XYZ file of C-alpha atoms in Angstrom:
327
model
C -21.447 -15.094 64.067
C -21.750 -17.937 61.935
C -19.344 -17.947 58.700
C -17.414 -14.833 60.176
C -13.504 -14.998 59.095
C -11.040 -15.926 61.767
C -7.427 -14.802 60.350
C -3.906 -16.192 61.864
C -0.329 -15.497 60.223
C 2.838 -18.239 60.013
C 5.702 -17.400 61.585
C 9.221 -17.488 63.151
C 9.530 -16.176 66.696
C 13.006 -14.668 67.405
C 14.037 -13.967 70.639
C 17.132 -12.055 70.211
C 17.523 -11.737 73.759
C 16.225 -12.163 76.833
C 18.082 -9.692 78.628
C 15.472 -6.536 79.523
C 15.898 -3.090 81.212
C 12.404 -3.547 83.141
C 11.728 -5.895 85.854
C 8.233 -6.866 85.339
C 6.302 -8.449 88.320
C 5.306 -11.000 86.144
C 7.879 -11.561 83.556
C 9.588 -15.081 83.656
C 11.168 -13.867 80.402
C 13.784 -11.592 81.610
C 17.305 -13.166 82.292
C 20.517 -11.943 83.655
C 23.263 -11.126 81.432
C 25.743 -14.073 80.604
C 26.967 -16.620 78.281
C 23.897 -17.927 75.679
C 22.179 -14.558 76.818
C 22.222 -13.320 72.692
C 20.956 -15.352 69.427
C 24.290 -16.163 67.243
C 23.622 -14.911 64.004
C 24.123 -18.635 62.463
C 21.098 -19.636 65.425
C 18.998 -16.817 63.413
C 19.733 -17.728 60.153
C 18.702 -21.626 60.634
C 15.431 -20.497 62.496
C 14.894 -17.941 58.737
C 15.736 -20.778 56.852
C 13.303 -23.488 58.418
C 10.799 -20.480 58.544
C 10.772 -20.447 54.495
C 11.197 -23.867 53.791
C 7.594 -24.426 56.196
C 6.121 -21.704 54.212
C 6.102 -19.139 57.255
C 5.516 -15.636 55.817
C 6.757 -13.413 58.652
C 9.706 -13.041 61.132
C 8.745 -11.592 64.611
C 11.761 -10.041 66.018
C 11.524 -9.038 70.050
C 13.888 -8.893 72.801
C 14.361 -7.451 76.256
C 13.637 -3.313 76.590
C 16.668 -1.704 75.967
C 19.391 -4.828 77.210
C 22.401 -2.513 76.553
C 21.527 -0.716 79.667
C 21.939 -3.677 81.474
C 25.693 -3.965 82.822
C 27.908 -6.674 80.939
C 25.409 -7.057 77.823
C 27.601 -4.955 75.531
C 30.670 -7.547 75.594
C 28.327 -10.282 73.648
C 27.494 -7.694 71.080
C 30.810 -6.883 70.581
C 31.323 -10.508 69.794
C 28.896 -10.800 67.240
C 30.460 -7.476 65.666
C 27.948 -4.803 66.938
C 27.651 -2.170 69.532
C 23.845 -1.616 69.454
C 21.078 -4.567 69.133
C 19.089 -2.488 67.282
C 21.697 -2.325 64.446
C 21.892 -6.627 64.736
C 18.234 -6.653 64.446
C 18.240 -4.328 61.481
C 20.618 -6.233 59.769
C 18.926 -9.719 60.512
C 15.286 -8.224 58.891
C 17.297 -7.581 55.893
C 18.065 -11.342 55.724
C 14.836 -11.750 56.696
C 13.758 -10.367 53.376
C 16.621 -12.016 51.350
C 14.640 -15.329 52.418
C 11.484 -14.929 51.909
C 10.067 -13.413 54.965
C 8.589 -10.382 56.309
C 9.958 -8.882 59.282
C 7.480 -7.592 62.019
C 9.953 -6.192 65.157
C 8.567 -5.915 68.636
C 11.668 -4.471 70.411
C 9.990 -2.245 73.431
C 10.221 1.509 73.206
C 12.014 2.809 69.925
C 11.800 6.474 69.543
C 10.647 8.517 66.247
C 13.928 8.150 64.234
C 14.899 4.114 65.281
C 10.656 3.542 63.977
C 11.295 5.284 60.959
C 14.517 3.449 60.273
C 12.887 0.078 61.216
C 9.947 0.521 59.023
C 12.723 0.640 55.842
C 13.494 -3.098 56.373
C 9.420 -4.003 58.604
C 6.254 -4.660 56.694
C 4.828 -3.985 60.423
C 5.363 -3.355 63.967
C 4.014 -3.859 67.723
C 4.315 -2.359 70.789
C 1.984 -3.734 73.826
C 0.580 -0.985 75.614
C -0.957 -3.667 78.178
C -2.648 -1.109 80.718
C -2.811 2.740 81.058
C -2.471 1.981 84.699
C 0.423 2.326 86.676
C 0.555 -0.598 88.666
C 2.868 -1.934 91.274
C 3.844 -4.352 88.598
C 5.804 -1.656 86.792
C 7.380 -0.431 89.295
C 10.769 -1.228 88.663
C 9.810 -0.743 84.584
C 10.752 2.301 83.147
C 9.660 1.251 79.663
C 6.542 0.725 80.843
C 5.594 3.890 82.026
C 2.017 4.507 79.917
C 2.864 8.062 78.593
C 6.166 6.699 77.602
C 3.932 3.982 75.354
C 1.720 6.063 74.412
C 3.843 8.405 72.780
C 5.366 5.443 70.572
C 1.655 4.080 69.652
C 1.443 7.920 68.305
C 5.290 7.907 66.447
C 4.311 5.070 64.697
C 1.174 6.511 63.706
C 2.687 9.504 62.190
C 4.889 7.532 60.505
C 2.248 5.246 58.849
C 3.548 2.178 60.258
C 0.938 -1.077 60.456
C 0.960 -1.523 63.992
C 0.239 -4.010 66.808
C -0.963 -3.211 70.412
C -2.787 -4.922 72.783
C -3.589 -5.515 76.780
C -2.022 -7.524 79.468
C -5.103 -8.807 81.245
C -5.191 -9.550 84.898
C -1.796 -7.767 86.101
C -2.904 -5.508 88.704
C -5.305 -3.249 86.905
C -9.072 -2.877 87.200
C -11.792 -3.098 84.607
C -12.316 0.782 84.429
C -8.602 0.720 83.769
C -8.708 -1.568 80.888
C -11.844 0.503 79.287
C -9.556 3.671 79.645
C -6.821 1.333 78.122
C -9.009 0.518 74.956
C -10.610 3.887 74.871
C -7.066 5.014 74.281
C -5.880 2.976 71.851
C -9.283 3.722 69.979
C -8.466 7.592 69.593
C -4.406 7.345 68.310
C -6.225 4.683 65.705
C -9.104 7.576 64.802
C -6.334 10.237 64.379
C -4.006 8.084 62.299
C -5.564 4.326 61.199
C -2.300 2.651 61.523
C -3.572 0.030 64.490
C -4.202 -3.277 62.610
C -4.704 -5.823 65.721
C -5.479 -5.417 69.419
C -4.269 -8.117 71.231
C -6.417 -9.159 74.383
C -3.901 -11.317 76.319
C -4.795 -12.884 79.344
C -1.916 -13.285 82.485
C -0.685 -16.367 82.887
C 1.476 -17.030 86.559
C 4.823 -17.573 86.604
C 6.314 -19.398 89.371
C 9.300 -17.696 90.602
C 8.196 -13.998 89.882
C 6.848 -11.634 92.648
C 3.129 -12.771 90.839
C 3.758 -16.100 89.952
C 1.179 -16.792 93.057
C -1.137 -14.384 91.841
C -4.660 -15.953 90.121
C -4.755 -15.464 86.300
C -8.269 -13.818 85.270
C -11.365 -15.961 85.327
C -12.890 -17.007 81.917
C -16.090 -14.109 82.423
C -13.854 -11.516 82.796
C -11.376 -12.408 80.001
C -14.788 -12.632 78.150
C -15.934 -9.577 78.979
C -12.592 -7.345 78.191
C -13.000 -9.361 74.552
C -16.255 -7.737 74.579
C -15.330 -4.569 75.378
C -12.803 -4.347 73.107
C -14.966 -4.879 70.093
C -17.638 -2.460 71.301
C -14.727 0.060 71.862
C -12.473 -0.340 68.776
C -12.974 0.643 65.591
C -14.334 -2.025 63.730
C -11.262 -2.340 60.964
C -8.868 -2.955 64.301
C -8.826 -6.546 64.572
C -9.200 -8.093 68.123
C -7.126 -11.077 68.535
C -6.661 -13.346 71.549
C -3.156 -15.997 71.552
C -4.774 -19.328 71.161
C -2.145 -20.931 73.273
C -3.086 -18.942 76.105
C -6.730 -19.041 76.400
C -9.599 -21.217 75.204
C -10.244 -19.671 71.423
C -13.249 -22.388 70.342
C -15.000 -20.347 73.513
C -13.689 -16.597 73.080
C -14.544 -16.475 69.703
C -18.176 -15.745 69.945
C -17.074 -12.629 72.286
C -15.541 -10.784 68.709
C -12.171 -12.410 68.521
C -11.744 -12.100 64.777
C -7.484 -12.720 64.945
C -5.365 -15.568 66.387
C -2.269 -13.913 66.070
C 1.162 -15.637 63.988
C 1.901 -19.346 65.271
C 4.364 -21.276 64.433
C 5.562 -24.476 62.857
C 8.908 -24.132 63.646
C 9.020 -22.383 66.926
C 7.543 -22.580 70.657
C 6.509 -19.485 72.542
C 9.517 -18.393 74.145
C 7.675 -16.534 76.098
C 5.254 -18.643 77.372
C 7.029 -21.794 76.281
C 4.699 -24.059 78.324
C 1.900 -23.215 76.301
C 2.805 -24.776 72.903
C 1.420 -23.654 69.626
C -1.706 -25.407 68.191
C -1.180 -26.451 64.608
C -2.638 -25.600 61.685
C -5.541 -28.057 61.973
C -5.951 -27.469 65.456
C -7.077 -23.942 64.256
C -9.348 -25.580 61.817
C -11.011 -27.262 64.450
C -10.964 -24.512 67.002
C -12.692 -22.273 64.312
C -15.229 -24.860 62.959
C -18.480 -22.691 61.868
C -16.157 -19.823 60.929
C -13.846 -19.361 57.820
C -10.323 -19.724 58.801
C -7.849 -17.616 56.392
C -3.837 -16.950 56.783
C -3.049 -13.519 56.372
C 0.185 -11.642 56.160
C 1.942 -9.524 58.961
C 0.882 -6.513 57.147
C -3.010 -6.407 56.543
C -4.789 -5.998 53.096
C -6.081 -2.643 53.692
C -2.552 -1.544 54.491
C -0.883 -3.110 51.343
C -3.700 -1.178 49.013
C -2.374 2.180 50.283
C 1.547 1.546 50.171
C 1.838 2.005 53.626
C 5.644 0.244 53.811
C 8.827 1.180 52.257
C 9.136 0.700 47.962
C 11.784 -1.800 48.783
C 9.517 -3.985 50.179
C 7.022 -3.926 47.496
C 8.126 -6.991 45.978
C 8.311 -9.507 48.842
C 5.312 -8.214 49.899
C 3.398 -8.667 46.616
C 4.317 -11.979 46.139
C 3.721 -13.249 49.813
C 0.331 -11.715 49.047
C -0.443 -13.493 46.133
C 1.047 -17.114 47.499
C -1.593 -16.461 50.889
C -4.448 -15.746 48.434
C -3.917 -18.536 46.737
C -4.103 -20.948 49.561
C -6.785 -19.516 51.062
C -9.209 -20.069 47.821
Protein backbone atom coordinates (compact mmCIF):
# COMPACT_ATOMS: atom_id res chain seq x y z
CA UNK A 1 0.00 0.00 0.00
CA UNK A 2 2.99 1.90 0.41
CA UNK A 3 3.49 4.94 -2.19
CA UNK A 4 -0.22 4.43 -3.44
CA UNK A 5 -1.80 8.00 -4.53
CA UNK A 6 -4.35 9.51 -2.23
CA UNK A 7 -6.26 12.32 -4.41
CA UNK A 8 -8.50 15.30 -2.74
CA UNK A 9 -10.02 18.37 -4.79
CA UNK A 10 -10.28 22.33 -3.43
CA UNK A 11 -13.37 23.66 -3.16
CA UNK A 12 -16.35 25.97 -2.34
CA UNK A 13 -19.35 24.35 -0.69
CA UNK A 14 -22.65 26.13 -1.58
CA UNK A 15 -25.57 25.49 0.18
CA UNK A 16 -28.18 27.16 -1.76
CA UNK A 17 -30.70 26.10 0.56
CA UNK A 18 -31.53 24.21 3.22
CA UNK A 19 -35.04 23.85 2.65
CA UNK A 20 -35.74 19.90 1.44
CA UNK A 21 -38.86 17.96 0.28
CA UNK A 22 -37.69 14.73 2.36
CA UNK A 23 -37.63 14.42 6.00
CA UNK A 24 -34.72 12.29 6.66
CA UNK A 25 -34.49 10.50 10.11
CA UNK A 26 -31.22 11.72 10.37
CA UNK A 27 -30.91 14.94 8.60
CA UNK A 28 -30.07 18.01 10.87
CA UNK A 29 -29.73 19.79 7.52
CA UNK A 30 -33.23 20.34 6.57
CA UNK A 31 -34.87 23.69 7.75
CA UNK A 32 -38.25 25.18 7.56
CA UNK A 33 -39.00 27.73 5.10
CA UNK A 34 -38.38 31.45 6.23
CA UNK A 35 -36.34 34.49 6.14
CA UNK A 36 -32.27 33.59 5.47
CA UNK A 37 -33.75 30.15 4.20
CA UNK A 38 -31.99 31.00 0.35
CA UNK A 39 -28.20 32.12 -0.50
CA UNK A 40 -28.44 35.93 -1.90
CA UNK A 41 -26.79 35.89 -5.03
CA UNK A 42 -24.15 38.66 -3.67
CA UNK A 43 -23.58 35.73 -0.52
CA UNK A 44 -22.66 33.35 -3.66
CA UNK A 45 -20.67 35.51 -5.49
CA UNK A 46 -18.23 36.45 -2.39
CA UNK A 47 -18.01 32.64 -1.45
CA UNK A 48 -16.84 32.24 -5.85
CA UNK A 49 -14.68 34.96 -5.39
CA UNK A 50 -12.70 33.82 -2.15
CA UNK A 51 -12.92 30.30 -3.83
CA UNK A 52 -10.51 31.65 -6.79
CA UNK A 53 -8.49 33.92 -5.02
CA UNK A 54 -7.48 30.50 -2.51
CA UNK A 55 -6.90 28.66 -5.64
CA UNK A 56 -10.09 26.33 -5.17
CA UNK A 57 -10.79 24.62 -8.53
CA UNK A 58 -14.42 23.54 -8.11
CA UNK A 59 -17.84 24.85 -6.88
CA UNK A 60 -20.13 22.17 -5.24
CA UNK A 61 -23.60 23.32 -5.59
CA UNK A 62 -26.40 21.25 -3.32
CA UNK A 63 -29.52 22.12 -1.67
CA UNK A 64 -32.64 20.59 -0.20
CA UNK A 65 -34.65 17.85 -2.68
CA UNK A 66 -36.95 19.69 -4.56
CA UNK A 67 -37.61 22.98 -1.83
CA UNK A 68 -40.26 24.46 -4.20
CA UNK A 69 -42.57 21.80 -3.06
CA UNK A 70 -42.28 22.98 0.21
CA UNK A 71 -45.15 25.65 0.98
CA UNK A 72 -43.88 29.41 1.22
CA UNK A 73 -40.33 28.67 -0.52
CA UNK A 74 -41.41 30.17 -3.84
CA UNK A 75 -41.86 33.88 -2.37
CA UNK A 76 -37.83 34.03 -1.67
CA UNK A 77 -37.21 32.97 -5.21
CA UNK A 78 -39.32 35.39 -6.48
CA UNK A 79 -37.19 37.86 -4.64
CA UNK A 80 -34.07 36.95 -6.04
CA UNK A 81 -35.87 37.10 -9.60
CA UNK A 82 -36.59 33.33 -10.23
CA UNK A 83 -39.38 30.90 -10.10
CA UNK A 84 -37.38 27.61 -10.12
CA UNK A 85 -33.94 26.98 -8.05
CA UNK A 86 -32.79 25.00 -10.59
CA UNK A 87 -32.74 27.97 -13.04
CA UNK A 88 -30.69 30.16 -9.93
CA UNK A 89 -28.34 27.35 -9.73
CA UNK A 90 -27.84 27.23 -13.46
CA UNK A 91 -27.20 30.66 -13.67
CA UNK A 92 -24.74 30.78 -10.58
CA UNK A 93 -22.43 27.69 -12.38
CA UNK A 94 -22.19 30.01 -15.21
CA UNK A 95 -20.50 32.54 -12.86
CA UNK A 96 -18.95 29.83 -11.53
CA UNK A 97 -17.08 29.43 -14.77
CA UNK A 98 -16.68 33.23 -15.43
CA UNK A 99 -14.34 32.92 -12.19
CA UNK A 100 -12.39 30.38 -12.49
CA UNK A 101 -14.19 27.45 -11.15
CA UNK A 102 -15.75 24.30 -12.07
CA UNK A 103 -19.15 23.63 -11.08
CA UNK A 104 -20.01 20.07 -9.70
CA UNK A 105 -24.10 20.27 -8.64
CA UNK A 106 -25.50 17.83 -6.15
CA UNK A 107 -29.18 18.98 -6.17
CA UNK A 108 -31.19 15.50 -5.31
CA UNK A 109 -33.23 13.91 -8.05
CA UNK A 110 -33.04 15.82 -11.51
CA UNK A 111 -34.67 13.97 -14.25
CA UNK A 112 -33.14 13.17 -17.91
CA UNK A 113 -33.69 16.66 -19.47
CA UNK A 114 -32.70 19.08 -16.08
CA UNK A 115 -29.09 16.42 -16.18
CA UNK A 116 -28.62 17.11 -19.62
CA UNK A 117 -29.13 20.83 -19.22
CA UNK A 118 -26.89 20.87 -16.07
CA UNK A 119 -24.09 19.06 -17.65
CA UNK A 120 -23.91 22.31 -20.34
CA UNK A 121 -22.65 24.59 -17.50
CA UNK A 122 -21.07 21.02 -14.82
CA UNK A 123 -17.70 19.48 -15.42
CA UNK A 124 -19.44 16.72 -13.02
CA UNK A 125 -22.21 15.62 -10.93
CA UNK A 126 -23.37 13.50 -7.72
CA UNK A 127 -26.19 11.94 -6.54
CA UNK A 128 -25.86 9.71 -3.15
CA UNK A 129 -27.59 6.62 -3.57
CA UNK A 130 -26.75 5.84 0.28
CA UNK A 131 -28.64 2.35 0.57
CA UNK A 132 -30.84 0.20 -1.78
CA UNK A 133 -32.79 -0.41 1.35
CA UNK A 134 -35.87 1.05 2.24
CA UNK A 135 -35.55 1.91 5.65
CA UNK A 136 -37.75 3.52 8.20
CA UNK A 137 -35.42 6.42 7.80
CA UNK A 138 -36.97 7.27 4.44
CA UNK A 139 -40.06 7.06 5.26
CA UNK A 140 -41.26 10.38 4.98
CA UNK A 141 -38.53 10.78 1.79
CA UNK A 142 -39.88 10.52 -1.42
CA UNK A 143 -36.59 11.36 -3.12
CA UNK A 144 -35.16 8.73 -1.57
CA UNK A 145 -37.02 6.00 -2.76
CA UNK A 146 -33.98 3.57 -4.33
CA UNK A 147 -35.62 2.94 -7.79
CA UNK A 148 -36.25 6.59 -7.94
CA UNK A 149 -32.11 6.92 -7.49
CA UNK A 150 -31.37 4.45 -9.35
CA UNK A 151 -32.93 5.55 -12.35
CA UNK A 152 -30.91 8.99 -12.11
CA UNK A 153 -27.42 7.02 -11.45
CA UNK A 154 -28.58 5.42 -15.01
CA UNK A 155 -29.75 9.13 -16.77
CA UNK A 156 -26.59 10.36 -16.01
CA UNK A 157 -24.92 7.48 -17.37
CA UNK A 158 -26.54 7.73 -20.66
CA UNK A 159 -25.77 11.04 -20.79
CA UNK A 160 -21.98 10.64 -20.15
CA UNK A 161 -21.93 12.71 -17.19
CA UNK A 162 -18.73 12.17 -14.55
CA UNK A 163 -20.61 11.19 -11.68
CA UNK A 164 -20.50 10.87 -7.87
CA UNK A 165 -22.37 8.28 -5.67
CA UNK A 166 -21.77 6.85 -2.59
CA UNK A 167 -23.35 5.13 0.80
CA UNK A 168 -24.79 6.45 3.95
CA UNK A 169 -23.33 4.02 6.45
CA UNK A 170 -25.04 3.06 9.61
CA UNK A 171 -28.74 4.47 8.91
CA UNK A 172 -30.86 1.57 9.39
CA UNK A 173 -29.59 -0.84 6.80
CA UNK A 174 -27.73 -4.13 7.17
CA UNK A 175 -24.45 -5.30 5.73
CA UNK A 176 -26.14 -7.58 3.02
CA UNK A 177 -27.92 -4.36 2.19
CA UNK A 178 -24.90 -2.32 1.66
CA UNK A 179 -23.21 -5.30 -0.57
CA UNK A 180 -26.50 -5.16 -2.71
CA UNK A 181 -25.95 -1.30 -2.52
CA UNK A 182 -22.32 -1.55 -4.03
CA UNK A 183 -23.15 -4.47 -6.21
CA UNK A 184 -25.51 -1.99 -7.78
CA UNK A 185 -23.67 0.80 -8.29
CA UNK A 186 -20.94 -1.64 -9.79
CA UNK A 187 -23.29 -2.77 -12.79
CA UNK A 188 -24.80 1.03 -13.99
CA UNK A 189 -20.73 1.79 -13.88
CA UNK A 190 -20.05 -1.62 -16.19
CA UNK A 191 -22.89 -0.59 -18.60
CA UNK A 192 -21.86 3.05 -18.90
CA UNK A 193 -18.25 4.05 -16.98
CA UNK A 194 -19.47 7.37 -15.96
CA UNK A 195 -19.06 6.63 -11.89
CA UNK A 196 -15.77 8.41 -10.94
CA UNK A 197 -15.94 8.20 -6.90
CA UNK A 198 -17.90 6.11 -4.40
CA UNK A 199 -18.23 7.79 -1.39
CA UNK A 200 -18.27 5.50 1.84
CA UNK A 201 -19.74 7.91 4.44
CA UNK A 202 -20.17 6.93 7.80
CA UNK A 203 -23.52 8.35 10.04
CA UNK A 204 -22.82 10.72 12.29
CA UNK A 205 -25.93 11.51 15.18
CA UNK A 206 -27.65 14.43 15.22
CA UNK A 207 -29.19 15.57 18.31
CA UNK A 208 -32.61 16.69 17.72
CA UNK A 209 -33.54 14.22 14.81
CA UNK A 210 -35.67 11.03 15.36
CA UNK A 211 -31.77 9.24 15.22
CA UNK A 212 -29.81 11.70 16.77
CA UNK A 213 -29.75 8.91 19.77
CA UNK A 214 -28.96 6.29 17.50
CA UNK A 215 -24.99 4.85 17.70
CA UNK A 216 -22.93 5.85 14.60
CA UNK A 217 -21.12 2.58 13.11
CA UNK A 218 -18.16 1.16 14.94
CA UNK A 219 -14.66 1.63 13.34
CA UNK A 220 -14.63 -2.53 12.09
CA UNK A 221 -17.59 -2.16 10.35
CA UNK A 222 -16.91 1.22 8.66
CA UNK A 223 -13.66 -0.75 7.84
CA UNK A 224 -15.14 -3.46 6.49
CA UNK A 225 -17.86 -1.63 4.04
CA UNK A 226 -14.36 0.29 2.81
CA UNK A 227 -13.32 -3.12 2.08
CA UNK A 228 -16.07 -4.22 0.41
CA UNK A 229 -16.33 -1.53 -1.66
CA UNK A 230 -12.97 -1.96 -3.26
CA UNK A 231 -13.42 -5.70 -3.73
CA UNK A 232 -16.84 -4.82 -5.35
CA UNK A 233 -16.13 -1.76 -7.56
CA UNK A 234 -14.47 -1.55 -10.49
CA UNK A 235 -11.11 -0.68 -9.88
CA UNK A 236 -11.11 2.88 -12.01
CA UNK A 237 -14.18 3.95 -9.43
CA UNK A 238 -12.42 5.67 -6.80
CA UNK A 239 -13.47 4.91 -3.13
CA UNK A 240 -13.33 7.90 -1.03
CA UNK A 241 -14.17 8.36 2.65
CA UNK A 242 -14.81 12.46 4.08
CA UNK A 243 -11.81 12.96 6.23
CA UNK A 244 -13.76 15.12 8.57
CA UNK A 245 -15.97 12.41 9.38
CA UNK A 246 -13.93 9.45 10.05
CA UNK A 247 -10.33 8.65 10.97
CA UNK A 248 -8.54 8.67 7.24
CA UNK A 249 -4.64 7.99 8.63
CA UNK A 250 -6.60 4.49 9.73
CA UNK A 251 -9.15 3.83 6.73
CA UNK A 252 -6.70 4.25 4.29
CA UNK A 253 -5.08 0.91 4.36
CA UNK A 254 -8.82 -0.56 3.82
CA UNK A 255 -8.60 0.98 -0.19
CA UNK A 256 -9.61 4.54 0.41
CA UNK A 257 -7.80 6.02 -2.56
CA UNK A 258 -10.09 9.66 -2.48
CA UNK A 259 -10.66 12.27 0.27
CA UNK A 260 -13.21 14.03 -1.41
CA UNK A 261 -13.07 18.34 -2.13
CA UNK A 262 -12.26 20.32 1.25
CA UNK A 263 -12.17 23.53 1.68
CA UNK A 264 -10.21 26.61 2.58
CA UNK A 265 -12.85 28.84 2.56
CA UNK A 266 -15.82 26.93 3.74
CA UNK A 267 -17.06 24.57 6.74
CA UNK A 268 -19.24 21.56 6.12
CA UNK A 269 -22.57 22.87 6.22
CA UNK A 270 -23.65 19.81 6.58
CA UNK A 271 -21.83 18.48 9.19
CA UNK A 272 -20.52 21.83 10.35
CA UNK A 273 -19.13 20.39 13.62
CA UNK A 274 -16.72 18.44 11.88
CA UNK A 275 -14.39 21.10 10.38
CA UNK A 276 -12.23 20.57 7.38
CA UNK A 277 -8.57 19.44 7.87
CA UNK A 278 -6.18 21.61 5.92
CA UNK A 279 -4.04 21.03 3.38
CA UNK A 280 -1.16 19.83 5.57
CA UNK A 281 -3.31 18.01 7.74
CA UNK A 282 -3.84 15.78 4.60
CA UNK A 283 -0.15 15.62 4.18
CA UNK A 284 0.18 14.22 7.42
CA UNK A 285 -2.86 12.02 7.40
CA UNK A 286 -1.44 10.45 4.11
CA UNK A 287 2.27 10.18 5.16
CA UNK A 288 3.67 6.88 3.24
CA UNK A 289 1.29 7.64 0.36
CA UNK A 290 1.52 10.33 -2.46
CA UNK A 291 -0.95 12.98 -1.88
CA UNK A 292 -2.13 14.74 -5.33
CA UNK A 293 -5.10 17.48 -5.93
CA UNK A 294 -7.19 16.55 -8.64
CA UNK A 295 -10.00 18.27 -10.42
CA UNK A 296 -13.85 17.66 -10.01
CA UNK A 297 -13.78 15.95 -13.26
CA UNK A 298 -11.17 13.00 -13.35
CA UNK A 299 -8.28 12.57 -15.94
CA UNK A 300 -9.69 9.67 -17.64
CA UNK A 301 -12.86 11.67 -18.19
CA UNK A 302 -11.12 14.86 -19.59
CA UNK A 303 -9.12 12.45 -22.29
CA UNK A 304 -12.48 11.41 -23.79
CA UNK A 305 -14.39 14.90 -23.87
CA UNK A 306 -16.87 13.71 -21.70
CA UNK A 307 -18.28 17.56 -20.78
CA UNK A 308 -19.75 20.17 -22.89
CA UNK A 309 -17.12 22.13 -25.72
CA UNK A 310 -17.82 25.20 -23.71
CA UNK A 311 -16.13 23.99 -20.96
CA UNK A 312 -13.08 22.89 -22.69
CA UNK A 313 -11.17 25.81 -21.83
CA UNK A 314 -11.62 26.22 -18.06
CA UNK A 315 -11.17 22.82 -17.84
CA UNK A 316 -7.84 22.65 -19.71
CA UNK A 317 -6.30 25.19 -17.91
CA UNK A 318 -7.45 24.07 -14.32
CA UNK A 319 -5.81 20.87 -15.55
CA UNK A 320 -2.65 22.14 -16.38
CA UNK A 321 -2.39 24.65 -13.08
CA UNK A 322 -3.19 21.05 -10.78
CA UNK A 323 -0.43 19.27 -12.74
CA UNK A 324 1.78 21.66 -12.14
CA UNK A 325 1.52 21.73 -8.43
CA UNK A 326 1.44 18.36 -8.02
CA UNK A 327 5.11 17.82 -9.74
Amino acid sequence: MQGRTITYSKNVFLPLTSVCHNRCGYCSFRKPVGEGCLMAPEEVREILRLGAAAGCTEALFTFGERPGEEEGFDRYLKDIGYSDILDYCFDLCREAITLGLLPHTNAGIMTYDELARFRTVNASMGLMLETTARIPAHTNSPGKDPDVRIRMLEDAGRLKIPFTTGLLVGIGERASDRRESLETIATIHRRYGHIQEVIIQNFCPKPGTPMGEDGTVTKKEFAETIQMARAILPEDIAVQIPPNLADASYFLKCGVNDLGGVSPVTVDYINPEHPWPEIERLREITAGYSLRERLCIYPRYIEKGWFDPALAPLIMQLDKQVQEKNL
